[in-house]
Coordinates of C-alpha atoms in Angstrom, one line a residue:
Chain A
X253 CA 314.2 105.8 -79.1
X254 CA 316.2 109.3 -79.4
X255 CA 317.0 110.5 -76.0
X256 CA 320.3 111.9 -74.0
X257 CA 321.3 115.2 -72.6
X258 CA 322.9 116.5 -75.6
X259 CA 319.9 115.7 -77.5
X260 CA 317.3 117.4 -75.1
X261 CA 319.6 120.5 -74.4
X262 CA 320.0 121.3 -78.1
X263 CA 316.4 120.8 -79.4
X264 CA 315.5 123.1 -76.5
X265 CA 318.1 125.6 -76.8
X266 CA 317.6 125.7 -80.5
X267 CA 314.2 127.9 -80.1
X268 CA 316.4 130.8 -78.7
X269 CA 320.1 130.6 -80.4
X270 CA 322.0 128.4 -83.0
X271 CA 323.5 125.3 -81.2
X272 CA 326.7 123.2 -82.1
X273 CA 326.5 119.6 -80.6
X274 CA 329.6 117.7 -79.4
X275 CA 328.5 113.8 -78.6
X276 CA 329.3 110.6 -79.8
X277 CA 327.1 108.0 -81.3
X278 CA 327.3 104.5 -82.8
X279 CA 326.7 103.0 -86.2
X280 CA 322.8 102.4 -85.2
X281 CA 322.0 106.1 -84.7
X282 CA 319.1 106.5 -87.0
X283 CA 319.0 109.1 -89.9
X284 CA 315.2 110.2 -88.9
X285 CA 317.1 111.4 -85.5
X286 CA 319.8 113.1 -87.1
X287 CA 317.0 114.7 -89.6
X288 CA 315.1 115.9 -86.4
X289 CA 318.2 117.8 -84.8
X290 CA 319.3 119.1 -88.6
X291 CA 315.6 120.2 -89.1
X292 CA 316.1 122.6 -85.7
X293 CA 319.4 123.8 -87.7
X294 CA 321.7 122.3 -84.7
X295 CA 325.2 122.0 -86.0
X296 CA 326.2 118.4 -86.2
X297 CA 329.5 118.8 -87.0
X298 CA 330.8 117.8 -83.6
X299 CA 328.6 114.5 -83.6
X300 CA 331.2 111.7 -83.6
X301 CA 330.3 108.4 -85.3
X302 CA 332.1 105.5 -84.3
X303 CA 331.8 101.5 -84.8
X304 CA 329.4 100.1 -82.2
X305 CA 326.1 100.9 -80.6
X306 CA 324.9 104.1 -79.1
X307 CA 324.7 104.9 -75.5
X308 CA 321.5 103.1 -74.4
X309 CA 319.2 103.8 -71.1
X310 CA 315.9 102.4 -69.8
X311 CA 313.9 102.9 -66.8
X312 CA 310.7 102.9 -65.2
X313 CA 308.8 105.7 -63.1
X314 CA 307.0 105.6 -60.0
X315 CA 303.3 106.4 -60.4
X316 CA 303.7 109.9 -59.4
X317 CA 306.1 110.3 -61.7
X318 CA 308.6 111.7 -59.0
X319 CA 311.1 108.8 -58.8
X320 CA 312.6 106.7 -61.4
X321 CA 314.4 102.9 -61.4
X322 CA 316.8 102.4 -64.1
X323 CA 316.4 99.1 -65.9
X324 CA 319.3 99.3 -68.0
X325 CA 322.6 101.5 -68.8
X326 CA 324.7 100.2 -71.7
X327 CA 327.4 102.9 -72.1
X328 CA 328.7 101.5 -75.6
X329 CA 330.6 103.7 -77.7
X330 CA 330.1 106.4 -74.7
X331 CA 332.7 104.3 -72.7
X332 CA 335.6 105.9 -74.7
X333 CA 334.2 109.2 -75.5
X334 CA 336.8 111.9 -75.5
X335 CA 335.0 115.0 -77.0
X336 CA 337.2 116.7 -79.5
X337 CA 335.8 120.2 -80.7
X338 CA 336.0 120.9 -84.5
X339 CA 337.4 124.1 -85.1
X340 CA 334.4 126.0 -86.3
X341 CA 333.1 125.6 -82.3
X342 CA 336.3 126.8 -80.9
X343 CA 334.9 130.3 -80.7
X344 CA 331.6 129.8 -79.6
X345 CA 330.8 132.2 -77.0
X346 CA 328.4 130.2 -74.7
X347 CA 329.1 126.7 -73.5
X348 CA 326.8 124.2 -71.6
X349 CA 328.5 121.1 -70.4
X350 CA 325.8 118.1 -70.0
X351 CA 326.3 115.7 -67.1
X352 CA 329.4 113.5 -67.8
X353 CA 332.7 112.8 -66.1
X354 CA 334.1 116.2 -64.8
X355 CA 337.5 115.7 -66.4
X356 CA 336.0 115.5 -69.9
X357 CA 333.8 118.6 -69.0
X358 CA 337.1 120.5 -68.1
X359 CA 338.6 119.1 -71.1
X360 CA 336.0 120.6 -73.4
X361 CA 336.3 124.0 -71.6
X362 CA 339.9 124.1 -72.0
X363 CA 339.8 123.8 -75.9
X364 CA 337.1 126.8 -76.1
X365 CA 338.7 130.2 -76.8
X366 CA 337.4 133.3 -75.0
X367 CA 334.0 131.6 -74.1
X368 CA 331.8 134.3 -72.3
X369 CA 329.7 132.0 -69.9
X370 CA 330.6 128.6 -68.8
X371 CA 328.2 126.5 -67.0
X372 CA 326.7 122.6 -66.6
X373 CA 325.4 119.8 -64.9
X374 CA 326.6 117.0 -62.7
X375 CA 325.3 114.3 -60.9
X376 CA 325.3 112.2 -57.6
X377 CA 327.9 109.7 -58.6
X378 CA 330.5 112.3 -59.6
X379 CA 329.8 114.3 -56.6
X380 CA 330.5 111.0 -54.6
X381 CA 333.1 109.5 -56.1
X382 CA 334.8 112.0 -58.3
X383 CA 334.6 115.1 -55.8
X384 CA 338.0 116.6 -56.2
X385 CA 337.8 116.5 -60.1
X386 CA 334.3 118.2 -59.8
X387 CA 335.4 120.7 -57.6
X388 CA 338.4 121.4 -60.1
X389 CA 336.0 121.9 -62.9
X390 CA 333.2 123.7 -61.5
X391 CA 335.5 126.1 -60.2
X392 CA 335.9 127.6 -63.8
X393 CA 332.2 127.7 -64.5
X394 CA 330.0 130.7 -64.2
X395 CA 326.8 128.9 -63.4
X396 CA 325.8 125.4 -62.2
X397 CA 322.5 123.5 -62.6
X398 CA 321.5 120.7 -60.2
X399 CA 318.6 119.4 -58.3
X400 CA 318.0 119.7 -54.5
X401 CA 319.4 116.6 -53.5
X402 CA 322.5 117.2 -55.5
X403 CA 323.0 120.6 -54.0
X404 CA 322.6 119.0 -50.5
X405 CA 325.1 116.3 -51.3
X406 CA 327.6 118.7 -52.8
X407 CA 327.3 121.1 -49.8
X408 CA 326.7 119.2 -47.0
X409 CA 323.8 121.3 -45.8
X410 CA 320.2 120.1 -45.9
X411 CA 318.7 123.9 -45.9
X412 CA 318.7 125.1 -49.5
X413 CA 319.7 128.5 -48.8
X414 CA 322.7 127.5 -46.6
X415 CA 323.7 124.9 -49.6
X416 CA 323.5 127.7 -52.2
X417 CA 326.0 129.8 -50.3
X418 CA 328.6 126.8 -49.9
X419 CA 328.1 125.9 -53.7
X420 CA 328.8 129.5 -54.8
X421 CA 331.8 129.6 -52.5
X422 CA 333.0 126.5 -54.9
X423 CA 333.0 128.8 -58.0
X424 CA 330.0 129.4 -59.9
X425 CA 328.5 132.7 -59.3
X426 CA 325.1 131.7 -60.4
X427 CA 323.6 128.4 -59.2
X428 CA 320.1 127.2 -60.2
X429 CA 318.4 124.2 -57.9
X430 CA 315.9 122.3 -59.7
X431 CA 313.0 121.0 -57.5
X432 CA 311.1 118.7 -60.4
X433 CA 307.4 119.5 -60.3
X434 CA 308.1 122.3 -57.7
X435 CA 310.2 124.4 -60.1
X436 CA 313.6 126.0 -59.5
X437 CA 315.2 128.5 -57.5
X438 CA 318.1 130.8 -58.9
X439 CA 320.9 132.1 -56.4
X440 CA 323.0 134.9 -57.9
X441 CA 325.2 137.1 -55.5
X442 CA 322.9 138.0 -52.3
X443 CA 319.7 137.2 -54.2
X444 CA 317.3 134.5 -55.0
X445 CA 314.5 134.1 -57.3
X446 CA 311.7 131.4 -56.8
X447 CA 310.2 130.0 -60.1
X448 CA 307.1 127.6 -59.6
X449 CA 306.7 124.6 -61.7
X450 CA 304.3 124.6 -64.3
X451 CA 300.8 123.1 -63.1
X452 CA 300.4 120.4 -66.1
X453 CA 297.2 118.6 -66.5
X454 CA 299.2 115.5 -67.6
X455 CA 302.6 114.5 -67.0
X456 CA 303.4 112.2 -69.6
X457 CA 307.0 111.7 -69.4
X458 CA 309.4 113.6 -67.3
X459 CA 312.4 112.3 -69.2
X460 CA 314.7 115.1 -70.2
X461 CA 312.9 117.9 -68.6
X462 CA 315.9 118.9 -66.7
X463 CA 318.0 119.2 -69.8
X464 CA 315.2 120.8 -71.5
X465 CA 315.4 123.2 -68.4
X466 CA 319.3 123.8 -69.3
X467 CA 318.6 124.3 -72.6
X468 CA 316.1 126.8 -72.3
X469 CA 318.1 128.5 -69.4
X470 CA 321.5 128.8 -71.6
X471 CA 319.6 129.3 -75.0
X472 CA 317.8 132.2 -74.0
X473 CA 320.9 134.0 -72.3
X474 CA 322.8 133.3 -75.5
X475 CA 320.1 134.4 -77.6
X476 CA 320.1 137.9 -75.3
X477 CA 324.0 137.9 -75.8
X478 CA 324.5 138.0 -72.1
X479 CA 327.8 138.7 -70.9
X480 CA 328.9 138.7 -67.3
X481 CA 330.8 141.7 -65.8
X482 CA 332.8 141.0 -62.5
X483 CA 331.0 138.1 -62.0
X484 CA 327.6 139.4 -62.3
X485 CA 324.7 139.2 -64.7
X486 CA 321.7 141.0 -65.0
X487 CA 319.3 139.5 -62.4
X488 CA 316.4 140.4 -64.5
X489 CA 317.7 138.5 -67.4
X490 CA 318.7 135.4 -65.2
X491 CA 315.0 135.2 -63.8
X492 CA 313.5 135.3 -67.5
X493 CA 316.2 132.4 -68.6
X494 CA 314.9 130.3 -65.5
X495 CA 311.1 130.8 -66.5
X496 CA 312.3 130.0 -70.2
X497 CA 314.0 127.0 -68.9
X498 CA 310.9 125.8 -66.8
X499 CA 308.7 126.5 -69.8
X500 CA 311.0 124.2 -72.2
X501 CA 311.0 121.6 -69.2
X502 CA 307.1 121.7 -68.9
X503 CA 306.8 121.2 -72.8
X504 CA 309.1 118.1 -72.6
X505 CA 306.7 116.4 -70.3
X506 CA 303.7 116.7 -72.5
X507 CA 304.8 113.7 -74.7
X508 CA 307.0 110.5 -74.8
X509 CA 310.9 111.1 -75.3
X510 CA 311.5 114.1 -77.7
X511 CA 308.1 114.0 -79.3
X512 CA 307.1 117.5 -78.2
X513 CA 309.8 118.9 -80.1
X514 CA 308.8 117.7 -83.3
X515 CA 306.0 120.5 -83.5
X516 CA 306.6 122.9 -80.8
X517 CA 306.7 126.6 -82.0
X518 CA 308.0 129.8 -80.4
X519 CA 304.8 131.1 -80.3
X520 CA 303.8 128.3 -77.9
X521 CA 306.9 128.9 -75.8
X522 CA 306.1 132.7 -75.5
X523 CA 302.3 131.8 -74.8
X524 CA 303.7 129.6 -71.9
X525 CA 305.9 132.2 -70.5
X526 CA 302.9 134.8 -70.3
X527 CA 301.0 132.0 -68.2
X528 CA 303.7 131.7 -65.9
X529 CA 303.5 135.5 -65.5
X530 CA 299.8 135.3 -65.0
X531 CA 299.9 132.7 -62.3
X532 CA 302.4 134.1 -60.2
X533 CA 301.8 137.7 -60.1
X534 CA 300.1 139.5 -57.2
Chain B
X663 CA 303.0 124.2 -24.1
X664 CA 300.1 126.3 -25.9
X665 CA 299.3 125.0 -29.1
X666 CA 296.1 123.9 -31.4
X667 CA 294.4 124.9 -34.4
X668 CA 292.3 127.7 -32.9
X669 CA 295.3 129.4 -31.0
X670 CA 297.7 129.5 -34.3
X671 CA 294.7 130.6 -36.3
X672 CA 293.5 133.2 -34.2
X673 CA 297.3 134.6 -33.3
X674 CA 297.7 134.6 -36.9
X675 CA 294.6 136.4 -38.0
X676 CA 295.0 139.0 -35.3
X677 CA 297.6 141.0 -37.1
X678 CA 294.8 141.5 -39.6
X679 CA 291.5 141.9 -38.0
X680 CA 289.5 141.5 -34.8
X681 CA 289.2 137.6 -33.8
X682 CA 286.7 135.5 -31.6
X683 CA 287.5 132.3 -30.5
X684 CA 285.2 129.2 -30.0
X685 CA 287.1 126.5 -28.4
X686 CA 287.3 124.4 -25.2
X687 CA 290.2 123.8 -22.5
X688 CA 290.6 122.3 -19.2
X689 CA 291.4 123.7 -15.9
X690 CA 294.9 123.2 -16.3
X691 CA 294.9 125.9 -19.1
X692 CA 297.7 128.4 -18.1
X693 CA 296.9 132.1 -17.3
X694 CA 299.8 132.9 -19.3
X695 CA 298.4 131.6 -22.3
X696 CA 295.3 133.4 -21.7
X697 CA 297.2 136.4 -21.7
X698 CA 299.1 135.8 -24.5
X699 CA 295.8 135.5 -26.7
X700 CA 294.2 138.6 -24.6
X701 CA 297.2 140.5 -25.4
X702 CA 296.6 140.3 -29.2
X703 CA 292.9 141.4 -28.5
X704 CA 291.4 138.0 -29.4
X705 CA 287.9 137.9 -27.8
X706 CA 287.9 134.7 -25.7
X707 CA 284.1 134.9 -24.8
X708 CA 283.6 131.6 -26.3
X709 CA 286.6 129.9 -24.7
X710 CA 284.8 127.4 -22.8
X711 CA 286.4 126.1 -19.6
X712 CA 285.2 122.7 -18.2
X713 CA 286.7 120.3 -15.5
X714 CA 289.2 118.1 -17.0
X715 CA 292.8 118.2 -18.9
X716 CA 293.2 120.2 -22.0
X717 CA 293.7 118.5 -25.4
X718 CA 297.5 117.3 -25.8
X719 CA 299.4 116.2 -28.5
X720 CA 302.9 115.1 -28.9
X721 CA 305.2 114.4 -31.8
X722 CA 308.4 114.1 -33.6
X723 CA 309.7 115.3 -36.8
X724 CA 311.9 113.8 -39.3
X725 CA 315.1 115.4 -39.7
X726 CA 314.1 117.2 -43.0
X727 CA 310.8 118.6 -41.0
X728 CA 308.5 117.1 -43.8
X729 CA 307.2 114.4 -42.0
X730 CA 306.1 113.9 -38.3
X731 CA 305.2 111.0 -36.3
X732 CA 302.6 111.4 -33.3
X733 CA 303.6 110.2 -30.0
X734 CA 300.6 111.1 -28.2
X735 CA 297.1 112.5 -28.5
X736 CA 295.1 112.9 -25.4
X737 CA 291.4 114.1 -26.5
X738 CA 290.7 115.1 -22.9
X739 CA 287.8 117.6 -22.6
X740 CA 287.8 117.7 -26.5
X741 CA 286.1 114.4 -26.7
X742 CA 282.8 116.1 -25.7
X743 CA 283.0 119.7 -27.2
X744 CA 280.1 120.7 -28.6
X745 CA 280.6 124.3 -29.8
X746 CA 278.1 126.8 -28.7
X747 CA 278.6 130.6 -29.8
X748 CA 278.2 133.7 -27.5
X749 CA 275.5 135.7 -28.8
X750 CA 278.3 138.4 -29.4
X751 CA 279.5 136.1 -32.1
X752 CA 276.5 135.2 -34.1
X753 CA 276.9 138.3 -36.5
X754 CA 280.3 137.9 -37.1
X755 CA 280.9 138.2 -41.1
X756 CA 283.7 135.7 -41.4
X757 CA 284.0 132.3 -40.1
X758 CA 286.7 129.9 -40.1
X759 CA 286.3 126.4 -39.2
X760 CA 289.2 124.6 -38.0
X761 CA 290.0 120.8 -38.4
X762 CA 287.6 119.0 -36.6
X763 CA 284.7 116.6 -37.1
X764 CA 282.5 118.0 -40.1
X765 CA 279.3 117.9 -38.2
X766 CA 280.5 120.1 -35.5
X767 CA 281.9 122.5 -38.4
X768 CA 278.5 122.4 -39.7
X769 CA 276.8 123.1 -36.5
X770 CA 279.0 126.0 -35.8
X771 CA 278.3 127.8 -39.3
X772 CA 274.2 127.0 -38.7
X773 CA 274.5 129.1 -35.6
X774 CA 275.7 132.0 -37.6
X775 CA 273.4 134.6 -39.0
X776 CA 274.5 136.3 -42.4
X777 CA 278.0 135.0 -42.6
X778 CA 279.6 136.7 -45.7
X779 CA 282.5 134.2 -46.2
X780 CA 283.1 130.5 -44.6
X781 CA 285.7 128.2 -44.8
X782 CA 287.8 125.8 -43.1
X783 CA 290.3 123.1 -43.0
X784 CA 289.7 119.1 -42.8
X785 CA 292.0 116.3 -42.8
X786 CA 292.4 112.6 -43.9
X787 CA 291.0 110.9 -40.8
X788 CA 287.5 112.7 -42.0
X789 CA 288.1 112.4 -45.7
X790 CA 288.4 108.6 -45.2
X791 CA 285.7 107.8 -42.7
X792 CA 283.2 110.7 -42.7
X793 CA 283.2 111.3 -46.3
X794 CA 279.2 111.8 -46.4
X795 CA 279.3 114.0 -43.2
X796 CA 282.2 116.2 -44.9
X797 CA 280.9 116.7 -48.3
X798 CA 277.5 118.1 -46.8
X799 CA 279.7 120.2 -44.6
X800 CA 282.1 121.7 -47.2
X801 CA 278.9 121.8 -49.7
X802 CA 278.2 125.2 -47.8
X803 CA 281.5 126.7 -47.7
X804 CA 283.3 129.4 -49.9
X805 CA 286.6 128.0 -49.7
X806 CA 288.4 124.9 -48.2
X807 CA 292.0 124.9 -47.2
X808 CA 293.9 121.5 -47.6
X809 CA 297.3 120.1 -48.3
X810 CA 298.2 118.1 -51.4
X811 CA 297.7 114.7 -50.1
X812 CA 294.5 115.4 -48.8
X813 CA 293.2 117.0 -52.0
X814 CA 294.3 113.8 -53.6
X815 CA 292.4 111.7 -51.3
X816 CA 289.2 113.9 -51.2
X817 CA 289.2 113.9 -55.1
X818 CA 290.7 110.6 -56.3
X819 CA 292.7 112.4 -58.5
X820 CA 296.6 112.2 -58.3
X821 CA 297.2 115.5 -60.7
X822 CA 296.4 118.7 -58.7
X823 CA 294.9 120.7 -61.5
X824 CA 292.3 117.9 -62.0
X825 CA 292.0 117.5 -58.1
X826 CA 291.1 121.0 -57.7
X827 CA 288.2 121.1 -60.4
X828 CA 286.8 118.1 -58.8
X829 CA 286.9 119.4 -55.3
X830 CA 285.4 122.8 -56.5
X831 CA 282.6 120.8 -58.1
X832 CA 281.9 119.7 -54.3
X833 CA 280.9 123.4 -53.4
X834 CA 283.7 125.7 -52.3
X835 CA 284.3 128.2 -55.2
X836 CA 287.8 128.6 -53.9
X837 CA 290.2 126.1 -52.9
X838 CA 294.1 126.6 -51.6
X839 CA 296.0 123.4 -51.5
X840 CA 298.7 123.9 -49.3
X841 CA 302.4 122.1 -50.3
X842 CA 304.6 122.6 -47.2
X843 CA 308.0 124.2 -47.9
X844 CA 306.8 124.3 -51.6
X845 CA 304.2 126.9 -51.0
X846 CA 300.4 126.7 -51.7
X847 CA 298.3 127.0 -54.9
X848 CA 294.9 129.1 -55.3
X849 CA 292.1 127.8 -57.6
X850 CA 289.2 130.1 -58.1
X851 CA 286.9 129.9 -61.1
X852 CA 289.2 128.9 -64.1
X853 CA 292.2 130.6 -62.6
X854 CA 295.1 129.2 -60.6
X855 CA 297.8 131.2 -58.7
X856 CA 300.9 129.5 -57.5
X857 CA 303.0 130.8 -54.4
X858 CA 306.2 129.5 -53.4
X859 CA 307.3 128.5 -49.9
X860 CA 309.3 131.3 -48.0
X861 CA 312.9 130.3 -48.0
X862 CA 314.0 130.0 -44.4
X863 CA 317.3 129.8 -43.2
X864 CA 316.3 127.6 -40.4
X865 CA 313.1 125.7 -40.1
X866 CA 312.8 125.2 -36.2
X867 CA 309.2 124.1 -35.8
X868 CA 306.6 123.8 -38.5
X869 CA 303.7 122.8 -35.9
X870 CA 301.0 125.1 -36.6
X871 CA 302.3 126.4 -39.9
X872 CA 299.2 125.4 -41.9
X873 CA 297.0 126.8 -39.2
X874 CA 298.8 130.1 -39.3
X875 CA 298.5 130.1 -43.2
X876 CA 294.9 129.8 -42.6
X877 CA 294.7 132.7 -40.2
X878 CA 296.8 135.0 -42.2
X879 CA 294.3 134.0 -45.2
X880 CA 291.1 134.9 -43.7
X881 CA 292.5 137.5 -41.6
X882 CA 293.5 139.8 -44.8
X883 CA 290.2 139.0 -46.3
X884 CA 288.6 139.8 -43.2
X885 CA 290.7 143.0 -42.7
X886 CA 289.7 144.1 -46.4
X887 CA 285.9 143.6 -46.0
X888 CA 285.8 141.0 -48.9
X889 CA 282.5 139.9 -50.1
X890 CA 281.8 137.2 -52.8
X891 CA 279.4 138.4 -55.4
X892 CA 278.1 135.3 -57.4
X893 CA 280.6 132.9 -55.9
X894 CA 283.4 135.2 -57.1
X895 CA 286.1 137.0 -55.2
X896 CA 288.3 139.6 -56.7
X897 CA 291.4 137.4 -57.7
X898 CA 294.0 139.9 -56.7
X899 CA 292.7 139.9 -52.9
X900 CA 292.9 136.4 -53.1
X901 CA 296.4 136.3 -54.6
X902 CA 297.4 138.8 -51.6
X903 CA 295.5 136.6 -48.8
X904 CA 297.6 133.5 -50.3
X905 CA 300.9 135.4 -49.9
X906 CA 299.7 136.7 -46.4
X907 CA 299.1 133.1 -45.2
X908 CA 302.3 132.0 -46.6
X909 CA 304.2 135.0 -44.6
X910 CA 302.3 134.1 -41.3
X911 CA 303.3 130.4 -42.0
X912 CA 307.0 131.0 -42.5
X913 CA 307.1 133.0 -39.2
X914 CA 305.6 130.4 -37.4
X915 CA 308.3 128.1 -38.2
X916 CA 311.0 130.3 -37.1
X917 CA 310.6 129.3 -33.4
X918 CA 309.1 126.8 -31.0
X919 CA 305.4 126.7 -30.6
X920 CA 303.6 130.0 -30.7
X921 CA 306.6 131.8 -29.4
X922 CA 307.3 133.8 -32.7
X923 CA 304.0 135.6 -32.2
X924 CA 305.2 136.9 -28.8
X925 CA 307.2 139.7 -30.4
X926 CA 306.1 139.5 -34.0
X927 CA 305.0 143.2 -35.4
X928 CA 302.8 144.1 -38.4
X929 CA 306.1 145.7 -39.5
X930 CA 307.9 142.3 -40.1
X931 CA 304.7 140.9 -41.7
X932 CA 304.7 143.7 -44.4
X933 CA 308.4 143.5 -45.1
X934 CA 308.3 139.6 -45.7
X935 CA 305.2 140.1 -47.7
X936 CA 307.6 142.6 -49.9
X937 CA 310.4 140.0 -49.9
X938 CA 307.9 137.3 -51.5
X939 CA 307.3 140.0 -54.3
X940 CA 311.0 140.8 -54.9
X941 CA 312.0 137.0 -54.8
X942 CA 309.1 135.9 -57.5
X943 CA 308.8 138.8 -59.8
X944 CA 310.3 138.7 -63.5

């Protein structure tokens, strides 16, 4: 079924701002999947079609949904992907780089003219085996979104407060550490903000939740027209972005794959944002 | 060194209210440990001294401090403990029952005259092997403080929202589920409140943190003179109690054993309470 970081990020962000995708698919990519993205007014000019099969992943989750085991990863057309931005993309003000080889992330950023805010995701594989390339890449970023085990691996510190300080010294002025069902922590300058995970009654499928978090986070900031000054962003806006990220991640888990985005409304998103307020205020 | 649930609960609660302990120690109990408790104006009339050795526990923690392995548990004089309340205790309005055999917890409550609010702790051992006794005991409680794995075991539900509903159907109108470094969730009527864990720079020793949470929780409620009406408590007060519990648990982890309580001040507690506000508001 339809999946992938670009898909989840774009669907999630599209509730807050216009989105342009750069990605690659094979000739098996379904028209109904294009239609879903187009229905959210996601610009597909940068969605490259090449002969062959689309990237494919399959996995199984542990009963508590906190661990997953990969059954199959077929890179297919993704193996030779060299992202090329359409000229209509080059002046976009906000750039989110999904989890991919750091050199490719860097190449995308270098094509952009005058981007206001850049950030992205990475994973254990790049942290471990492509460290220098990754460090050169994130040095240019405003924000990094990673999970707690990645933050520990990248920094070499177990304690998250100390890990965050080391990661911020690597370049990004803003760091969000995701903690799965336990929520996320935002670090910016000397401050931090802790957001809880939404207490779902049913976690149906957590696939894509982290990417939906990223989409809600950058989508909200883009929608607000945020512009960092002196490597600093209004902390109140960053906090709201983290909550919108959490809201989008929570909706993602409610149904299989991208199904929740077939009928999710902005009204539901804002109601859940209010629920977050209600269940954390004291 | 000095330890045990009664010790941690009493030290923690003593920052908010007067405390009376009922517990048993052997003839090896050190004068300096008595002195520490007395210095916090904790009433020791119910601290029974009997010939023999005091209860002893030793364990080792995993490197991330989230798991511990018991090396030794010597019940000693605790094996034959039958809690007897001094007459000066019988009209106390607030009762917190530490983790002990449910029948003994029940026996303590039955000695009290007109207690306003009763609650306590339990553990996997009683949940598994003394279930009927435990259910008869907590049926009479206002609140139960347990950790997430205990809530799952007691309810037979993995999802915490559903687990909480089942536990509340067992009697207590208020349930706090502790999640270690991830904080705690309060359930009361149809509402819940999620408190994050405090982000410590160093977790030195988590022993007693859960008991300090309980002491801060009941201590705050007692200090405010809270009285449930129709099995309902002002939710704003319950939320504050959870935060004060979290604050006390976080201080406990900063030094070995009870050492942090040798110089902790109410001013530090209130500053950390404010820090919780600052790092969760949006």
